[in-house]
CSV table of C-alpha atoms in Angstrom, one decimal:
chain,number,residue,atom,x,y,z
A,1,MET,CA,0.0,0.0,0.0
A,2,ASN,CA,1.6,3.3,-1.1
A,3,ARG,CA,1.1,6.0,1.4
A,4,GLU,CA,1.9,9.7,1.4
A,5,VAL,CA,3.9,10.6,4.6
A,6,SER,CA,4.1,14.0,6.1
A,7,SER,CA,7.7,15.2,6.2
A,8,MET,CA,7.0,16.7,9.7
A,9,THR,CA,6.1,13.3,11.2
A,10,PRO,CA,8.9,11.3,12.8
A,11,ARG,CA,9.0,8.0,10.9
A,12,VAL,CA,10.2,4.6,11.9
A,13,VAL,CA,10.5,1.4,9.9
A,14,VAL,CA,10.2,-1.7,12.2
A,15,ILE,CA,11.5,-5.0,10.9
A,16,LEU,CA,9.8,-8.0,12.5
A,17,GLY,CA,10.4,-11.7,12.1
A,18,MET,CA,11.8,-14.8,13.6
A,19,HIS,CA,15.5,-15.2,14.6
A,20,ARG,CA,17.6,-16.4,11.6
A,21,SER,CA,14.8,-15.5,9.1
A,22,GLY,CA,16.8,-13.0,7.1
A,23,THR,CA,16.0,-9.8,9.1
A,24,SER,CA,19.7,-8.7,8.8
A,25,VAL,CA,19.8,-9.0,5.0
A,26,LEU,CA,16.4,-7.3,4.8
A,27,SER,CA,17.7,-4.4,7.0
A,28,ALA,CA,20.7,-4.0,4.7
A,29,GLY,CA,18.3,-3.7,1.8
A,30,LEU,CA,16.2,-1.1,3.6
A,31,GLU,CA,19.4,0.8,4.3
A,32,ALA,CA,19.9,1.0,0.5
A,33,LEU,CA,16.4,2.6,0.4
A,34,GLY,CA,17.5,5.4,2.8
A,35,VAL,CA,16.5,3.8,6.2
A,36,GLU,CA,19.1,4.7,8.9
A,37,PHE,CA,19.9,2.1,11.6
A,38,GLY,CA,22.4,4.2,13.6
A,39,GLU,CA,26.1,3.9,14.5
A,40,ASN,CA,25.8,1.8,17.7
A,41,LEU,CA,25.2,-1.5,15.9
A,42,ILE,CA,26.2,-4.9,17.1
A,43,PRO,CA,29.4,-5.8,15.1
A,44,PRO,CA,29.4,-8.8,12.7
A,45,ARG,CA,30.1,-12.3,14.1
A,46,PRO,CA,30.9,-15.6,12.6
A,47,ASP,CA,27.2,-16.6,12.6
A,48,ASN,CA,26.3,-13.3,10.9
A,49,PRO,CA,29.4,-12.1,9.0
A,50,LYS,CA,27.5,-9.3,7.1
A,51,GLY,CA,26.3,-7.7,10.3
A,52,TYR,CA,23.2,-7.5,12.4
A,53,TRP,CA,21.8,-4.0,11.9
A,54,GLU,CA,20.7,-4.1,15.5
A,55,ASP,CA,21.3,-1.2,17.9
A,56,ALA,CA,23.1,-2.6,21.0
A,57,ARG,CA,21.0,-0.4,23.3
A,58,LEU,CA,17.8,-1.7,21.8
A,59,VAL,CA,18.8,-5.3,22.2
A,60,ALA,CA,19.9,-4.7,25.8
A,61,PHE,CA,16.5,-3.1,26.5
A,62,ASN,CA,14.6,-6.0,25.0
A,63,ASP,CA,16.6,-8.6,26.8
A,64,ARG,CA,15.9,-6.8,30.1
A,65,VAL,CA,12.2,-6.7,29.4
A,66,LEU,CA,12.2,-10.4,28.5
A,67,SER,CA,14.0,-11.1,31.8
A,68,LEU,CA,11.4,-9.1,33.7
A,69,CYS,CA,8.8,-11.4,32.1
A,70,GLY,CA,10.7,-14.4,33.2
A,71,PHE,CA,11.7,-15.3,29.7
A,72,SER,CA,14.7,-15.4,27.4
A,73,SER,CA,14.7,-14.9,23.6
A,74,GLY,CA,14.8,-18.7,23.1
A,75,ASP,CA,11.8,-19.5,25.3
A,76,VAL,CA,8.4,-20.6,23.8
A,77,GLY,CA,5.0,-19.2,24.9
A,78,LEU,CA,5.4,-15.6,25.8
A,79,SER,CA,1.8,-14.3,25.8
A,80,SER,CA,0.8,-10.7,25.4
A,81,ARG,CA,-1.0,-11.0,28.7
A,82,ARG,CA,2.3,-11.7,30.5
A,83,VAL,CA,4.0,-8.7,28.7
A,84,LEU,CA,1.1,-6.4,29.6
A,85,GLY,CA,1.2,-7.6,33.2
A,86,VAL,CA,4.9,-7.1,33.7
A,87,GLU,CA,5.8,-5.1,36.8
A,88,ARG,CA,6.1,-1.4,36.2
A,89,PHE,CA,4.7,-1.6,32.7
A,90,GLU,CA,4.1,2.1,32.3
A,91,GLU,CA,7.6,2.9,33.5
A,92,ILE,CA,9.0,0.4,30.9
A,93,VAL,CA,7.0,2.2,28.2
A,94,GLN,CA,8.4,5.5,29.3
A,95,GLN,CA,11.9,4.0,29.0
A,96,ALA,CA,11.1,2.7,25.5
A,97,MET,CA,10.0,6.2,24.5
A,98,ALA,CA,13.2,7.7,25.9
A,99,LEU,CA,15.2,5.2,23.9
A,100,LEU,CA,13.2,5.9,20.7
A,101,THR,CA,13.8,9.6,21.1
A,102,GLU,CA,17.5,8.9,21.5
A,103,LEU,CA,17.6,6.7,18.4
A,104,LEU,CA,15.6,9.2,16.3
A,105,ALA,CA,17.9,12.1,17.0
A,106,GLY,CA,19.3,13.5,13.7
A,107,LYS,CA,17.5,10.8,11.6
A,108,ALA,CA,14.8,11.4,9.0
A,109,LEU,CA,13.9,7.7,8.7
A,110,LEU,CA,14.9,5.3,11.6
A,111,GLY,CA,15.1,1.6,11.2
A,112,ILE,CA,14.6,-0.7,14.2
A,113,LYS,CA,15.4,-4.3,14.0
A,114,ASP,CA,15.5,-7.0,16.7
A,115,PRO,CA,13.9,-10.4,16.4
A,116,ARG,CA,12.8,-10.1,20.1
A,117,MET,CA,10.4,-7.3,19.1
A,118,PRO,CA,7.4,-9.3,17.8
A,119,ARG,CA,6.6,-10.7,21.2
A,120,LEU,CA,7.3,-7.3,23.0
A,121,MET,CA,5.1,-5.2,20.7
A,122,PRO,CA,2.6,-4.4,23.5
A,123,ILE,CA,5.3,-2.2,25.0
A,124,TRP,CA,6.7,-0.8,21.7
A,125,GLN,CA,3.3,-0.1,20.1
A,126,ALA,CA,2.4,1.9,23.3
A,127,ALA,CA,5.6,3.9,22.9
A,128,PHE,CA,5.1,4.5,19.2
A,129,ASP,CA,1.5,5.7,19.8
A,130,ALA,CA,2.6,7.9,22.8
A,131,LEU,CA,5.3,9.6,20.7
A,132,GLY,CA,2.9,10.0,17.7
A,133,LEU,CA,5.3,8.3,15.3
A,134,TRP,CA,4.6,7.2,11.8
A,135,VAL,CA,5.5,3.5,11.9
A,136,ASP,CA,5.8,1.2,8.9
A,137,TYR,CA,6.3,-2.6,9.3
A,138,VAL,CA,8.3,-5.0,7.3
A,139,ILE,CA,8.1,-8.7,8.1
A,140,ALA,CA,10.9,-11.1,7.2
A,141,ALA,CA,9.7,-14.5,6.1
A,142,ARG,CA,11.9,-17.6,5.7
A,143,HIS,CA,11.1,-21.3,5.3
A,144,PRO,CA,10.6,-22.8,8.8
A,145,LEU,CA,13.0,-25.7,8.1
A,146,SER,CA,15.8,-23.3,7.0
A,147,VAL,CA,15.3,-21.4,10.2
A,148,ALA,CA,15.3,-24.6,12.3
A,149,GLU,CA,18.5,-25.8,10.6
A,150,SER,CA,20.2,-22.4,11.2
A,151,LEU,CA,19.2,-22.4,14.9
A,152,ALA,CA,20.4,-26.0,15.3
A,153,THR,CA,23.8,-25.0,14.0
A,154,ARG,CA,24.1,-21.8,16.1
A,155,ASP,CA,22.2,-22.6,19.3
A,156,HIS,CA,21.7,-26.4,19.2
A,157,LEU,CA,17.9,-26.0,19.4
A,158,SER,CA,15.8,-29.0,18.5
A,159,ARG,CA,13.7,-28.8,15.3
A,160,GLU,CA,10.5,-29.1,17.3
A,161,LYS,CA,11.3,-26.1,19.5
A,162,SER,CA,12.5,-24.0,16.5
A,163,LEU,CA,9.3,-24.6,14.6
A,164,MET,CA,7.2,-23.6,17.6
A,165,LEU,CA,9.3,-20.4,18.0
A,166,TRP,CA,8.9,-19.7,14.2
A,167,TYR,CA,5.1,-20.1,14.5
A,168,GLU,CA,4.9,-17.9,17.6
A,169,HIS,CA,7.1,-15.1,16.2
A,170,SER,CA,5.5,-15.2,12.8
A,171,CYS,CA,2.0,-15.0,14.2
A,172,ARG,CA,2.9,-12.2,16.6
A,173,SER,CA,4.5,-10.3,13.7
A,174,MET,CA,1.3,-10.6,11.6
A,175,GLN,CA,-0.9,-9.9,14.6
A,176,TRP,CA,0.6,-6.5,15.1
A,177,ALA,CA,1.6,-5.4,11.6
A,178,LEU,CA,-0.8,-6.8,9.0
A,179,HIS,CA,-3.6,-4.4,9.7
A,180,LYS,CA,-1.1,-1.6,9.5
A,181,GLY,CA,-0.1,-2.4,5.9
A,182,ALA,CA,3.0,-4.4,6.7
A,183,VAL,CA,5.2,-5.5,3.8
A,184,VAL,CA,6.2,-9.2,3.9
A,185,VAL,CA,9.5,-10.1,2.2
A,186,ASP,CA,10.5,-13.7,1.6
A,187,TYR,CA,14.2,-14.4,2.3
A,188,ASP,CA,14.7,-16.6,-0.7
A,189,ARG,CA,13.0,-14.2,-3.1
A,190,LEU,CA,15.2,-11.4,-1.8
A,191,LEU,CA,18.3,-13.4,-2.5
A,192,ALA,CA,17.1,-14.4,-5.9
A,193,LEU,CA,15.5,-11.2,-7.1
A,194,PRO,CA,17.1,-8.4,-5.0
A,195,ARG,CA,16.4,-5.4,-7.3
A,196,GLN,CA,12.8,-6.5,-7.8
A,197,GLU,CA,12.1,-7.0,-4.1
A,198,LEU,CA,13.8,-3.6,-3.2
A,199,GLY,CA,11.6,-1.9,-5.8
A,200,ARG,CA,8.5,-3.6,-4.4
A,201,ILE,CA,9.4,-2.5,-0.8
A,202,GLY,CA,10.2,1.0,-2.0
A,203,HIS,CA,6.9,1.2,-3.8
A,204,ARG,CA,4.9,-0.1,-0.7
A,205,LEU,CA,6.7,2.3,1.7
A,206,SER,CA,6.9,5.3,-0.6
A,207,LEU,CA,10.7,5.2,-0.5
A,208,PRO,CA,12.8,6.3,-3.5
A,209,VAL,CA,15.0,3.6,-5.0
A,210,ASP,CA,18.6,4.7,-5.3
A,211,GLU,CA,20.1,2.6,-8.1
A,212,SER,CA,23.7,3.0,-6.9
A,213,ALA,CA,22.8,2.1,-3.3
A,214,CYS,CA,20.9,-0.9,-4.6
A,215,ALA,CA,24.0,-1.9,-6.7
A,216,ARG,CA,26.2,-1.7,-3.6
A,217,PHE,CA,23.7,-3.8,-1.6
A,218,VAL,CA,23.7,-6.5,-4.3
A,219,GLY,CA,27.4,-6.4,-4.7
A,220,ASP,CA,28.6,-6.0,-1.1
A,221,VAL,CA,25.9,-7.6,1.0
A,222,LEU,CA,24.2,-10.3,-1.0
A,223,ASP,CA,26.0,-13.6,-1.3
A,224,VAL,CA,24.7,-16.9,-2.7
A,225,ALA,CA,26.5,-18.5,0.4
A,226,LEU,CA,23.8,-16.8,2.6
A,227,ARG,CA,21.4,-19.4,1.3
A,228,HIS,CA,22.5,-22.5,3.3
A,229,SER,CA,19.4,-24.5,2.6
A,230,SER,CA,16.3,-24.6,0.4
A,231,HIS,CA,13.0,-26.3,1.1
A,232,ASP,CA,9.5,-26.5,-0.4
A,233,ALA,CA,6.1,-26.9,1.2
A,234,SER,CA,6.1,-30.7,0.8
A,235,ALA,CA,9.3,-31.0,2.9
A,236,LEU,CA,7.7,-28.9,5.7
A,237,ALA,CA,4.5,-31.1,5.7
A,238,ALA,CA,6.6,-34.3,6.1
A,239,ALA,CA,9.1,-32.9,8.7
A,240,ALA,CA,9.1,-34.1,12.2
A,241,GLY,CA,7.7,-31.4,14.6
A,242,SER,CA,5.5,-29.8,11.9
A,243,PHE,CA,1.8,-29.1,12.5
A,244,GLN,CA,-1.1,-27.9,10.4
A,245,ALA,CA,-1.3,-24.4,11.8
A,246,LEU,CA,2.4,-23.9,11.0
A,247,LEU,CA,1.8,-25.0,7.4
A,248,GLU,CA,-1.1,-22.5,7.1
A,249,VAL,CA,0.9,-19.6,8.5
A,250,HIS,CA,3.9,-20.4,6.2
A,251,GLU,CA,1.6,-20.5,3.2
A,252,ALA,CA,0.0,-17.2,4.2
A,253,LEU,CA,3.4,-15.6,4.4
A,254,GLN,CA,4.4,-16.9,1.0
A,255,GLN,CA,1.2,-15.4,-0.4
A,256,LEU,CA,1.8,-12.1,1.4
A,257,ALA,CA,5.3,-12.0,0.0
A,258,VAL,CA,3.9,-11.7,-3.5
A,259,ASP,CA,1.0,-9.4,-2.5
A,260,ARG,CA,-1.7,-12.1,-3.2
A,261,PHE,CA,-3.0,-12.8,0.3
A,262,ASP,CA,-6.4,-11.4,1.5
A,263,ILE,CA,-5.8,-9.8,4.9
A,264,GLU,CA,-9.2,-11.1,5.9
A,265,GLY,CA,-7.8,-14.6,5.7
A,266,TRP,CA,-5.5,-13.8,8.6
A,267,LYS,CA,-8.4,-13.7,11.0
A,268,GLY,CA,-8.9,-17.4,10.9
A,269,LEU,CA,-5.2,-18.0,11.4
A,270,GLU,CA,-5.2,-15.5,14.3
A,271,ARG,CA,-8.1,-17.4,16.0
A,272,GLU,CA,-6.1,-20.6,15.6
A,273,PHE,CA,-3.1,-19.0,17.1
A,274,SER,CA,-5.1,-17.7,20.1
A,275,ARG,CA,-6.4,-21.2,20.7
A,276,ALA,CA,-2.9,-22.6,20.5
A,277,MET,CA,-1.3,-20.0,22.8
A,278,PRO,CA,-2.2,-21.8,26.1
A,279,LEU,CA,-0.6,-24.9,24.7
A,280,LEU,CA,2.5,-22.9,23.7
A,281,GLU,CA,2.7,-21.4,27.2
A,282,TYR,CA,2.4,-24.9,28.7
A,283,VAL,CA,5.1,-26.3,26.5
A,284,GLY,CA,7.3,-23.3,27.2
A,285,GLU,CA,6.9,-23.7,30.9
A,286,LEU,CA,7.8,-27.4,30.7
A,287,ASP,CA,10.8,-26.5,28.5
A,288,ARG,CA,12.0,-23.8,31.0
A,289,GLN,CA,11.6,-26.3,33.9
A,290,LEU,CA,13.6,-28.9,31.9
A,291,TRP,CA,16.2,-26.3,31.1
A,292,GLN,CA,16.5,-25.3,34.8
A,293,SER,CA,16.7,-29.0,35.8
A,294,ALA,CA,19.4,-29.5,33.1
A,295,SER,CA,21.2,-26.4,34.3
A,296,SER,CA,21.0,-27.5,37.9
A,297,HIS,CA,22.3,-30.9,36.8
A,298,ASN,CA,25.1,-29.4,34.8
A,299,GLU,CA,26.1,-27.2,37.7
A,300,SER,CA,26.0,-30.3,40.0
A,301,MET,CA,28.1,-32.2,37.5
A,302,THR,CA,30.5,-29.3,37.2
A,303,ARG,CA,30.9,-29.1,41.0
A,304,PHE,CA,31.3,-32.9,41.0
A,305,SER,CA,33.9,-32.7,38.3
A,306,GLU,CA,35.7,-30.0,40.2
A,307,GLN,CA,35.6,-32.2,43.3
A,308,VAL,CA,36.9,-35.2,41.4
A,309,ALA,CA,39.6,-33.0,39.9
A,310,ASP,CA,40.5,-31.8,43.4
A,311,LEU,CA,40.5,-35.3,44.7
A,312,ALA,CA,42.7,-36.4,41.8
A,313,MET,CA,45.1,-33.6,42.6
A,314,SER,CA,45.1,-34.6,46.3
A,315,TYR,CA,45.6,-38.2,45.3
A,316,THR,CA,48.4,-37.3,43.0
A,317,ALA,CA,50.0,-35.1,45.7
A,318,GLN,CA,49.5,-37.9,48.3
A,319,ARG,CA,50.9,-40.5,45.9
A,320,GLN,CA,54.0,-38.3,45.3
A,321,LEU,CA,54.3,-37.8,49.1
A,322,ASN,CA,54.0,-41.6,49.6
A,323,ASP,CA,56.5,-42.2,46.8
A,324,GLY,CA,58.9,-39.8,48.6
A,325,LEU,CA,58.3,-41.5,51.9
A,326,ARG,CA,58.8,-44.9,50.3
A,327,ASP,CA,62.1,-43.7,48.7
A,328,ARG,CA,63.2,-42.4,52.1
A,329,LEU,CA,62.2,-45.6,53.8
A,330,LEU,CA,64.1,-47.6,51.2
A,331,GLU,CA,67.1,-45.3,51.7
A,332,ALA,CA,66.8,-45.7,55.5
A,333,GLY,CA,66.5,-49.5,55.0
A,334,ALA,CA,69.6,-49.5,52.9
A,335,ARG,CA,71.4,-47.5,55.6
A,336,ASP,CA,70.1,-49.9,58.3
A,337,GLU,CA,71.4,-52.8,56.3
A,338,GLN,CA,74.7,-51.1,55.8
A,339,ASN,CA,74.8,-50.3,59.5
A,340,GLU,CA,73.9,-53.9,60.3
A,341,ARG,CA,76.8,-55.1,58.2
A,342,ALA,CA,79.1,-52.6,59.9
A,343,MET,CA,77.9,-53.8,63.3
A,344,ARG,CA,78.5,-57.4,62.4
A,345,GLU,CA,82.0,-56.5,61.2
A,346,LEU,CA,82.6,-54.6,64.5
A,347,SER,CA,81.3,-57.5,66.5
A,348,ARG,CA,83.6,-59.9,64.6
A,349,ARG,CA,86.5,-57.6,65.2
A,350,LEU,CA,85.6,-57.3,68.9
A,351,SER,CA,85.5,-61.1,69.1
A,352,VAL,CA,88.9,-61.3,67.6
A,353,CYS,CA,90.2,-58.7,70.0
A,354,ARG,CA,88.7,-60.6,72.9
A,355,GLU,CA,90.4,-63.8,71.8
A,356,GLU,CA,93.6,-61.9,71.3
A,357,LEU,CA,93.2,-60.4,74.8
A,358,VAL,CA,92.6,-63.8,76.3
A,359,SER,CA,95.6,-65.2,74.5
A,360,ALA,CA,97.7,-62.2,75.7
A,361,GLN,CA,96.4,-62.6,79.2
A,362,ARG,CA,97.3,-66.3,79.1
A,363,ASN,CA,100.8,-65.5,77.7
A,364,LEU,CA,101.2,-62.8,80.4
A,365,ALA,CA,100.2,-65.3,83.1
A,366,GLU,CA,102.7,-67.8,81.8
A,367,THR,CA,105.4,-65.1,81.6
A,368,ASP,CA,104.6,-64.1,85.1
A,369,ASN,CA,104.9,-67.7,86.3
A,370,LEU,CA,108.2,-68.1,84.5
A,371,LEU,CA,109.4,-64.8,86.0
A,372,ARG,CA,108.4,-66.0,89.5
A,373,ARG,CA,110.2,-69.3,89.0
A,374,THR,CA,113.3,-67.5,87.7
A,375,GLN,CA,113.2,-65.2,90.7
A,376,VAL,CA,112.9,-68.2,92.9
A,377,ASP,CA,115.8,-69.9,91.1
A,378,ARG,CA,117.9,-66.7,91.3
A,379,ASP,CA,117.2,-66.3,95.0
A,380,ASP,CA,118.1,-69.9,95.6
A,381,THR,CA,121.3,-69.6,93.6
A,382,HIS,CA,122.2,-66.4,95.4
A,383,ALA,CA,121.5,-68.1,98.8
A,384,ARG,CA,123.7,-71.0,97.9
A,385,LEU,CA,126.4,-68.7,96.7
A,386,MET,CA,126.3,-66.7,99.9
A,387,ALA,CA,126.5,-69.9,101.8
A,388,ILE,CA,129.6,-71.0,100.0
A,389,LEU,CA,131.2,-67.6,100.5
A,390,ASP,CA,130.4,-67.7,104.1
A,391,SER,CA,131.7,-71.2,104.6
A,392,ARG,CA,135.2,-71.9,106.3
A,393,PHE,CA,136.3,-74.0,103.4
A,394,TRP,CA,135.9,-71.0,101.1
A,395,ARG,CA,137.9,-68.8,103.4
A,396,PHE,CA,140.7,-71.4,103.9
A,397,THR,CA,141.0,-72.0,100.1
A,398,LYS,CA,141.3,-68.4,99.2
A,399,PRO,CA,145.1,-68.4,99.0
A,400,LEU,CA,145.0,-71.3,96.7
A,401,ARG,CA,142.5,-69.5,94.4
A,402,ASN,CA,144.8,-66.4,94.4
A,403,LEU,CA,147.8,-68.6,93.4
A,404,SER,CA,145.7,-70.2,90.7
A,405,ARG,CA,144.8,-66.8,89.2
A,406,LEU,CA,148.5,-65.7,89.5
A,407,PHE,CA,149.8,-68.7,87.6
A,408,GLY,CA,147.0,-68.4,85.2
A,409,SER,CA,148.0,-64.9,84.3
A,410,GLU,CA,151.7,-65.8,83.8
A,411,THR,CA,150.9,-68.7,81.5
A,412,GLY,CA,148.1,-67.0,79.7
A,413,CYS,CA,145.6,-69.4,81.0
A,414,PRO,CA,142.5,-68.2,82.7
């Protein structure tokens, strides 16, 4: 729908859609049409090398609101009732208005893109209305199985959960934007026919198409490698986790992407979504409980692993200590054995010394006995000599002994 827009009215283009559904590429295309996304954008990452076109302040705000609702961006079943009932709702709307005013500063046409927004539109629509903004909506549509495969690669989500999230985000996007003239853009068509799709978007939003900017978009941003998978409707119908309401919403988006869908047909899909919402809430609650249990289990396992690691370290240290003690005991045993050998040698030497002492004592005793006998013999001989010397015969024969010595000296005889 081509609409004339007053140049005095602040204008915002809001990109809605499921995570991994091509909202970033679509935002890059809108930038080629003159939409400004600001300078405080989340930088490219390996899972989105071309960039996100998401203002970091906007994402942080939406994450905080989701947290206040008790949800994260990957949780199923966030109802509008829960968002409207969040604590300090009016204060949060005022904060959203302040953020919008900040984002709009110096911009003629502001682009806002964050896949969290479809489920937080009760807050954002209140802020848009309070500020009197002219808001256009562009919905990014991508095949549910392609989205599920991308989420499995990036976030390890199951196909069943990804399909439910796709259904919820897609229905929320259409619920808030279709009756406001939203433009639906199919991801695969944008990659295949970029100039045609940009011309269609420009026509619907009354935005001039800059051929040089479109050429830069096609040359610098688009890449055939961005299409990691391609599926048809039959594949979706046969896929595990698929359901009839999902098929119908996907078909409606495909028709909207070529401007063939009667908006009145959405009413039946919206009623079906409203009936399914309690089930989505229940599934989401079970999923969060399971996640909390798994997180608690993982934390317990982490603590257990840390305790096992600590015990292993203690065991290793104790084993090293025991090995050291064993080595010292072996060394002490070796020293004891050496000392024992030395003691035995000393004992042997002592025994030899004792034997030698006994022998010496025996020899000394014999020598002493011999000495005593010699002394006795000497004394006896001395006594006999003295007796002879004292005898009369000895005295009477003295002259004869003298003559004998005299004659002996003259003859040379002794």
